[in-house]
Short mmCIF file of C-alpha atoms in Angstrom, two decimals:
data_model
loop_
_atom_site.label_atom_id
_atom_site.label_comp_id
_atom_site.label_asym_id
_atom_site.label_seq_id
_atom_site.Cartn_x
_atom_site.Cartn_y
_atom_site.Cartn_z
CA MET A 131 87.25 134.51 152.17
CA ALA A 132 86.87 133.17 155.74
CA ASP A 133 89.69 131.16 157.27
CA SER A 134 89.05 127.45 157.76
CA LEU A 135 89.96 125.66 160.97
CA VAL A 136 89.80 121.89 161.26
CA VAL A 137 89.83 120.09 164.61
CA ILE A 138 90.37 116.32 164.55
CA GLY A 139 89.18 114.26 167.51
CA THR A 140 86.29 114.15 169.98
CA GLY A 141 88.38 113.36 173.06
CA TYR A 142 89.12 115.70 175.94
CA ALA A 143 91.48 118.03 174.09
CA GLY A 144 89.57 118.23 170.82
CA THR A 145 86.22 118.77 172.50
CA LYS A 146 87.43 121.55 174.77
CA ALA A 147 89.39 123.21 171.96
CA VAL A 148 86.30 123.33 169.75
CA GLN A 149 84.32 125.14 172.44
CA GLN A 150 87.20 127.56 173.02
CA LEU A 151 87.49 128.33 169.30
CA GLU A 152 83.75 128.83 169.00
CA GLN A 153 83.78 131.37 171.82
CA ASN A 154 86.80 133.36 170.71
CA THR A 155 86.94 133.37 166.93
CA SER A 156 84.62 135.19 164.58
CA GLY A 157 84.32 135.04 160.82
CA VAL A 158 86.06 131.64 160.82
CA ASN A 159 84.71 128.35 159.50
CA ILE A 160 85.23 125.52 162.01
CA THR A 161 85.03 121.89 160.92
CA TRP A 162 85.16 119.22 163.61
CA ILE A 163 85.99 115.66 162.58
CA GLY A 164 85.48 112.57 164.75
CA GLU A 165 84.97 108.86 164.31
CA ASN A 166 81.90 108.92 166.59
CA GLN A 167 79.09 111.42 167.06
CA TYR A 168 79.74 111.58 170.78
CA HIS A 169 82.39 112.43 173.34
CA LEU A 170 83.26 109.62 175.75
CA VAL A 171 84.36 110.50 179.29
CA LEU A 172 87.21 108.05 178.83
CA HIS A 173 88.63 108.08 182.37
CA GLU A 174 85.27 106.71 183.56
CA SER A 175 84.86 104.14 180.75
CA HIS A 176 85.92 101.29 183.06
CA ARG A 177 82.55 101.70 184.78
CA ILE A 178 80.86 100.29 181.68
CA ILE A 179 82.59 96.93 182.28
CA ARG A 180 80.39 96.47 185.33
CA ASP A 181 77.22 98.15 184.04
CA PRO A 182 76.82 98.82 180.29
CA THR A 183 73.72 100.95 180.87
CA ILE A 184 75.80 103.82 182.25
CA ARG A 185 77.20 104.53 178.81
CA GLN A 186 74.28 106.91 178.34
CA LYS A 187 75.61 108.97 181.27
CA ILE A 188 79.24 109.20 180.16
CA THR A 189 78.77 109.66 176.42
CA ILE A 190 77.77 113.16 175.35
CA PRO A 191 76.36 113.70 171.84
CA VAL A 192 78.41 116.09 169.72
CA LYS A 193 75.24 118.06 168.93
CA ASN A 194 74.97 118.93 172.65
CA ILE A 195 78.54 120.23 172.75
CA LYS A 196 79.12 122.27 169.60
CA SER A 197 77.42 125.38 168.30
CA THR A 198 75.17 125.19 165.26
CA ASP A 199 77.79 127.10 163.23
CA THR A 200 80.41 124.37 163.65
CA ASN A 201 80.28 121.71 160.94
CA PHE A 202 80.74 118.21 162.35
CA ILE A 203 81.83 115.35 160.09
CA GLU A 204 81.70 111.76 161.29
CA GLY A 205 84.57 110.00 159.60
CA GLU A 206 88.03 108.47 159.81
CA VAL A 207 91.01 110.64 158.94
CA THR A 208 93.59 108.83 156.83
CA ASN A 209 96.08 111.62 156.09
CA ILE A 210 96.85 115.30 156.35
CA ASP A 211 98.32 116.61 153.09
CA THR A 212 100.56 119.44 154.28
CA GLU A 213 101.28 120.71 150.75
CA ALA A 214 97.64 120.84 149.65
CA ARG A 215 96.54 121.84 153.16
CA SER A 216 93.77 119.30 153.24
CA VAL A 217 92.56 116.57 155.57
CA GLU A 218 91.83 113.28 153.79
CA LEU A 219 89.04 110.95 154.94
CA SER A 220 88.60 107.23 154.40
CA ASN A 221 85.53 107.85 152.19
CA GLY A 222 87.69 109.79 149.74
CA ASN A 223 86.53 113.27 150.75
CA THR A 224 89.04 116.02 151.51
CA ILE A 225 88.57 118.98 153.85
CA PRO A 226 90.69 122.09 153.13
CA TYR A 227 92.22 123.99 156.03
CA ASP A 228 94.17 127.10 156.89
CA TYR A 229 95.02 125.64 160.30
CA VAL A 230 94.42 122.19 161.71
CA LEU A 231 94.46 121.00 165.30
CA VAL A 232 95.31 117.31 165.67
CA ALA A 233 93.66 116.03 168.86
CA ILE A 234 93.08 112.49 167.76
CA GLY A 235 94.26 110.85 170.99
CA SER A 236 96.30 107.66 171.09
CA GLN A 237 96.07 103.92 170.75
CA THR A 238 97.31 101.20 173.07
CA ALA A 239 100.97 100.26 172.60
CA HIS A 240 101.73 96.56 172.18
CA TYR A 241 105.53 97.07 172.05
CA GLY A 242 105.99 94.42 169.37
CA ILE A 243 105.15 91.62 171.82
CA PRO A 244 104.26 88.59 169.66
CA GLY A 245 100.54 87.71 169.72
CA LEU A 246 99.54 90.51 172.06
CA ASN A 247 97.65 92.54 169.47
CA ASP A 248 95.82 89.42 168.26
CA TYR A 249 94.68 87.99 171.57
CA SER A 250 94.17 90.92 173.93
CA VAL A 251 91.35 93.40 174.45
CA THR A 252 92.16 97.06 175.15
CA LEU A 253 90.15 99.83 176.82
CA LYS A 254 90.29 102.86 174.54
CA SER A 255 86.66 103.13 173.47
CA LEU A 256 83.04 102.49 174.38
CA GLU A 257 83.11 99.37 172.21
CA ASP A 258 86.12 98.02 174.10
CA ALA A 259 84.35 98.36 177.46
CA LEU A 260 81.22 96.66 176.12
CA THR A 261 83.34 93.86 174.66
CA ILE A 262 85.03 93.20 178.01
CA HIS A 263 81.63 93.05 179.77
CA LYS A 264 80.27 90.62 177.19
CA ARG A 265 83.39 88.44 177.25
CA ILE A 266 83.25 88.13 181.03
CA PHE A 267 79.75 86.71 180.96
CA THR A 268 80.37 84.58 177.86
CA GLU A 269 83.47 82.98 179.36
CA THR A 270 81.96 82.64 182.84
CA ASN A 271 78.89 80.85 181.50
CA LEU A 272 81.16 78.27 179.94
CA GLU A 273 82.94 77.51 183.18
CA SER A 274 81.83 75.85 186.38
CA SER A 275 82.44 77.33 189.81
CA GLU A 276 85.18 74.71 190.28
CA LYS A 277 87.11 76.31 187.41
CA PRO A 278 87.02 80.09 187.76
CA THR A 279 87.32 82.32 184.71
CA GLN A 280 90.88 83.63 184.51
CA VAL A 281 91.08 87.36 183.77
CA LEU A 282 94.60 88.70 183.20
CA ILE A 283 95.15 92.45 183.07
CA GLY A 284 98.47 93.61 181.67
CA GLY A 285 99.74 96.96 182.89
CA ALA A 286 99.29 98.27 186.44
CA GLY A 287 99.02 101.96 185.66
CA LEU A 288 95.87 103.99 186.30
CA SER A 289 93.85 102.29 183.58
CA GLY A 290 94.85 98.72 184.45
CA ILE A 291 94.17 99.22 188.16
CA GLN A 292 90.74 100.75 187.54
CA VAL A 293 89.84 97.92 185.15
CA ALA A 294 90.91 95.34 187.74
CA GLY A 295 88.81 97.04 190.40
CA GLU A 296 85.75 97.13 188.17
CA VAL A 297 86.05 93.46 187.18
CA ALA A 298 86.38 92.56 190.87
CA LYS A 299 83.26 94.54 191.75
CA LEU A 300 81.33 92.93 188.89
CA ARG A 301 82.46 89.52 190.13
CA ASP A 302 81.23 90.24 193.65
CA GLU A 303 77.92 91.82 192.67
CA ALA A 304 77.04 89.16 190.10
CA GLY A 305 78.29 86.27 192.26
CA ILE A 306 80.36 84.81 189.43
CA SER A 307 83.58 82.86 189.72
CA ILE A 308 86.53 84.91 188.47
CA GLU A 309 90.19 85.01 189.37
CA ILE A 310 91.87 88.34 188.54
CA THR A 311 95.59 88.76 188.01
CA LEU A 312 97.17 92.19 187.52
CA LEU A 313 100.55 92.08 185.78
CA GLU A 314 103.18 94.82 185.79
CA ALA A 315 106.54 94.57 184.01
CA LEU A 316 108.26 96.90 186.48
CA ASP A 317 108.87 96.25 190.14
CA GLU A 318 105.90 98.17 191.52
CA ILE A 319 102.38 99.10 190.49
CA LEU A 320 101.71 102.69 189.38
CA PRO A 321 105.28 103.18 188.11
CA GLY A 322 106.51 106.72 188.55
CA HIS A 323 104.09 107.56 191.35
CA SER A 324 104.92 108.03 195.02
CA SER A 325 105.43 105.06 197.31
CA ASP A 326 102.60 106.30 199.55
CA LEU A 327 100.12 106.11 196.68
CA GLN A 328 101.51 102.76 195.52
CA LYS A 329 101.09 101.27 199.01
CA SER A 330 97.55 102.60 199.41
CA VAL A 331 96.45 101.29 196.04
CA ARG A 332 98.10 97.91 196.58
CA LYS A 333 96.25 97.57 199.89
CA GLN A 334 92.89 98.18 198.20
CA LEU A 335 93.68 95.77 195.37
CA ILE A 336 94.52 93.02 197.84
CA LYS A 337 91.28 93.72 199.72
CA ALA A 338 89.46 93.26 196.43
CA ASP A 339 91.07 89.81 196.05
CA ILE A 340 93.19 90.79 193.06
CA ASP A 341 96.46 88.92 192.57
CA ILE A 342 99.32 91.37 191.86
CA ARG A 343 102.43 90.21 190.02
CA THR A 344 105.23 92.64 189.29
CA GLY A 345 108.76 92.61 187.89
CA ASN A 346 108.20 90.04 185.16
CA PRO A 347 107.33 91.40 181.70
CA LEU A 348 104.98 89.65 179.32
CA SER A 349 107.00 88.34 176.38
CA LYS A 350 104.48 86.48 174.20
CA ALA A 351 100.73 85.89 174.00
CA GLY A 352 98.84 82.89 172.64
CA ASP A 353 95.15 82.04 172.52
CA GLU A 354 95.17 80.33 175.95
CA TYR A 355 98.48 81.27 177.60
CA ILE A 356 100.81 84.19 178.00
CA HIS A 357 104.55 83.74 178.41
CA LEU A 358 106.51 85.86 180.86
CA LYS A 359 110.14 86.84 180.53
CA ASN A 360 111.24 84.25 183.07
CA ASP A 361 109.67 81.56 180.83
CA LYS A 362 106.71 81.01 183.15
CA LYS A 363 103.33 80.50 181.48
CA LEU A 364 99.97 81.76 182.75
CA SER A 365 96.68 80.51 181.39
CA TYR A 366 93.83 82.92 180.78
CA ASP A 367 90.30 83.18 179.45
CA ILE A 368 90.31 86.95 178.95
CA LEU A 369 93.44 89.05 178.41
CA ILE A 370 93.03 92.80 178.85
CA TRP A 371 96.02 94.95 177.86
CA THR A 372 96.44 98.50 179.21
CA GLY A 373 100.22 98.75 179.10
CA GLY A 374 100.97 102.16 177.61
CA ILE A 375 100.15 104.28 174.58
CA THR A 376 101.46 105.18 171.17
CA GLY A 377 100.27 107.41 168.36
CA HIS A 378 97.57 106.34 165.94
CA ASP A 379 98.66 104.63 162.74
CA ILE A 380 97.57 107.60 160.63
CA MET A 381 100.34 109.64 162.23
CA GLU A 382 102.86 107.82 160.06
CA SER A 383 101.62 109.60 156.94
CA ILE A 384 101.60 113.14 158.37
CA ASP A 385 104.69 115.08 157.31
CA VAL A 386 105.64 116.59 160.69
CA GLU A 387 108.31 115.72 163.22
CA LYS A 388 107.28 112.71 165.33
CA GLU A 389 108.57 110.28 167.94
CA HIS A 390 106.91 106.92 168.70
CA ASN A 391 104.18 108.01 166.27
CA ARG A 392 103.25 111.01 168.42
CA ILE A 393 103.72 114.52 167.04
CA LYS A 394 106.53 116.50 168.67
CA THR A 395 105.77 120.02 169.81
CA ASP A 396 106.91 122.62 172.28
CA THR A 397 104.62 124.25 174.83
CA THR A 398 102.93 126.40 172.15
CA PHE A 399 101.54 123.20 170.53
CA LYS A 400 102.79 124.31 167.10
CA THR A 401 104.46 121.48 165.19
CA SER A 402 107.28 121.53 162.65
CA ASP A 403 104.59 122.66 160.18
CA ASP A 404 103.38 126.19 161.01
CA ARG A 405 99.82 125.32 159.96
CA ILE A 406 99.48 122.25 162.18
CA PHE A 407 99.00 122.29 165.93
CA THR A 408 98.60 119.22 168.11
CA VAL A 409 97.35 118.61 171.64
CA GLY A 410 96.36 115.79 174.01
CA ASP A 411 97.70 112.24 173.72
CA ALA A 412 98.54 112.82 170.05
CA ALA A 413 101.18 115.33 171.14
CA LEU A 414 104.59 114.70 172.63
CA VAL A 415 105.02 117.97 174.51
CA GLU A 416 108.42 119.08 175.77
CA ASN A 417 108.48 119.44 179.56
CA GLY A 418 112.06 119.46 180.80
CA GLU A 419 113.63 116.02 180.97
CA ASN A 420 110.35 114.16 180.48
CA PRO A 421 107.40 114.93 178.19
CA VAL A 422 104.04 115.96 179.63
CA PRO A 423 102.16 112.82 180.78
CA PRO A 424 99.32 111.70 178.50
CA THR A 425 96.51 112.21 181.02
CA ALA A 426 93.02 113.64 180.93
CA GLN A 427 93.99 116.53 183.20
CA ALA A 428 96.90 117.48 180.93
CA ALA A 429 94.59 117.46 177.89
CA TRP A 430 92.05 119.65 179.70
CA GLN A 431 94.71 122.16 180.68
CA ALA A 432 96.40 122.26 177.30
CA ALA A 433 93.34 122.57 175.06
CA ASP A 434 92.62 126.22 175.91
CA VAL A 435 96.17 127.32 175.14
CA ALA A 436 96.33 125.29 171.91
CA ALA A 437 93.06 126.82 170.70
CA ASN A 438 94.18 130.31 171.73
CA ASN A 439 97.42 129.90 169.81
CA ILE A 440 95.52 129.07 166.64
CA GLU A 441 93.53 132.27 167.19
CA ARG A 442 96.82 134.15 167.68
CA SER A 443 98.27 132.64 164.50
CA LEU A 444 95.26 133.92 162.56
CA GLN A 445 95.94 137.39 163.98
CA ASN A 446 99.76 137.20 163.56
CA LYS A 447 100.24 137.57 167.30
CA PRO A 448 103.01 135.92 169.38
CA LEU A 449 102.12 132.48 170.67
CA ARG A 450 101.56 131.69 174.35
CA HIS A 451 103.57 129.05 176.17
CA TRP A 452 101.79 126.55 178.41
CA THR A 453 103.03 125.33 181.78
CA TYR A 454 101.78 121.92 182.87
CA GLU A 455 100.51 121.78 186.45
CA ASP A 456 100.11 118.39 188.09
CA LYS A 457 96.92 118.72 190.10
CA GLY A 458 97.18 115.32 191.72
CA THR A 459 95.95 111.78 191.14
CA LEU A 460 92.50 110.30 191.65
CA ILE A 461 92.05 106.59 191.15
CA SER A 462 89.09 104.27 191.69
CA ILE A 463 89.14 100.60 192.67
CA GLY A 464 85.54 99.48 192.32
CA ASP A 465 83.49 101.79 194.52
CA LYS A 466 86.55 102.83 196.52
CA ALA A 467 88.79 105.74 195.59
CA ILE A 468 92.20 107.09 196.55
CA ALA A 469 93.41 110.67 196.15
CA HIS A 470 97.03 111.83 196.14
CA ASN A 471 98.52 115.34 196.14
CA VAL A 472 95.27 116.96 195.05
CA SER A 473 95.60 120.73 194.74
CA ASN A 474 94.74 122.82 197.83
CA ILE A 475 94.08 119.79 200.04
CA PRO A 476 96.46 119.48 203.02
CA PHE A 477 96.58 115.66 203.04
CA SER A 478 98.98 113.84 200.76
CA THR A 479 97.21 110.50 200.28
CA PHE A 480 93.70 109.67 201.46
CA GLY A 481 90.73 107.47 200.64
CA SER A 482 87.20 106.86 201.89
CA TYR A 483 84.33 109.23 201.14
CA PRO A 484 86.39 112.41 200.56
CA ALA A 485 88.37 110.69 197.78
CA GLN A 486 85.20 109.19 196.29
CA PHE A 487 83.54 112.61 196.30
CA LEU A 488 86.53 114.25 194.59
CA LYS A 489 86.66 111.56 191.91
CA LYS A 490 82.98 112.09 191.15
CA PHE A 491 83.25 115.87 191.29
CA VAL A 492 86.10 116.05 188.77
CA ALA A 493 84.16 113.99 186.21
CA ALA A 494 80.94 115.90 186.92
CA ARG A 495 82.68 119.25 186.50
CA TRP A 496 84.01 118.16 183.11
CA ILE A 497 80.54 117.07 181.95
CA ALA A 498 79.01 120.29 183.25
CA GLY A 499 81.61 122.36 181.39
CA LEU A 500 80.64 120.69 178.12
CA THR A 501 76.89 120.71 178.68
CA SER A 502 75.26 121.71 181.98
CA TRP A 503 75.22 120.92 185.69
CA TYR A 504 71.82 119.28 185.13
CA HIS A 505 73.47 116.73 182.81
CA ALA A 506 76.36 116.30 185.24
CA SER A 507 74.05 115.72 188.21
CA SER A 508 72.20 112.99 186.30
CA ALA A 509 75.53 111.15 185.85
CA TRP A 510 76.65 111.60 189.48
CA SER A 511 75.42 108.22 190.73
CA VAL A 512 77.44 106.25 188.18
CA LEU A 513 80.71 108.19 188.31
#
């Protein structure tokens, strides 16, 4: 009887792993499970806030990615029964497995801040981006130019900065009255990144007329105001929260070792259960003192090794270890872009057209790898 492999998730890691498994396994039944019948190029999803029509360029139908032999199931996973070796779906169906790869991604962390989950919008899906676009125009239409719409963005990491830049560009192109405030609990934007990159990004944010406030964590959210740790209140019309990630709620029920609802693993991606592997944001991968960062580039790099190690497990071969390689940072602020420490480029931090080109090229290369360069070229103008 053929072995059964189940891959959960249509994000970067799951999508690439499926293609790797298709190419390098034979006589194996692959089942791919996802909540949507498309892959979203998530690191470009902020573009949809400005122009919803580009969703057609950065969503790729599953049928264009997988082979005809792979069985795709659209559904929500509710549990993995490690004793029965089955994946349970919300509709009551169960999918048996010999090995399962959990690549379900993450959800936005609200850190137990009162009211934040109830009153904020996140950016983890196509629907989130469309909601933000709609809310901007709904709220703006209710206000006069004398009372600008207040958009607060919590979290000044990559996602929060790109959202702020896109809202600013939408404001300028549409000629609508919006005041944008970017909040960061720590003392500087892009925490953990170099001061050169922080300074360059801050300069572009200021040019885009975005108010930056750092060093004062959000402590409570209401339907019209947020409260900061120093007891100051800020009013808002739209609150967008991008302040970190945690594992999906379904992780709680999976009987493997976890931390902060993310599955712990070493650099082979095997978990405390020999039949379960995990990769991407769902995984908390050991990497010296700090775990591997939950980024798109890390997921891309890791997926091949995770898939290969499932193949090796089927063949009773030793598992490979993966070494994370930071290939630099690319960040967009509206139509501007900044690059930092990009591999094989002799400049540390730079912007202008070269950075814009690199940002586009990275996204286009990913799309081309899943489908074709023809598809990637059609998306070039919106990336």
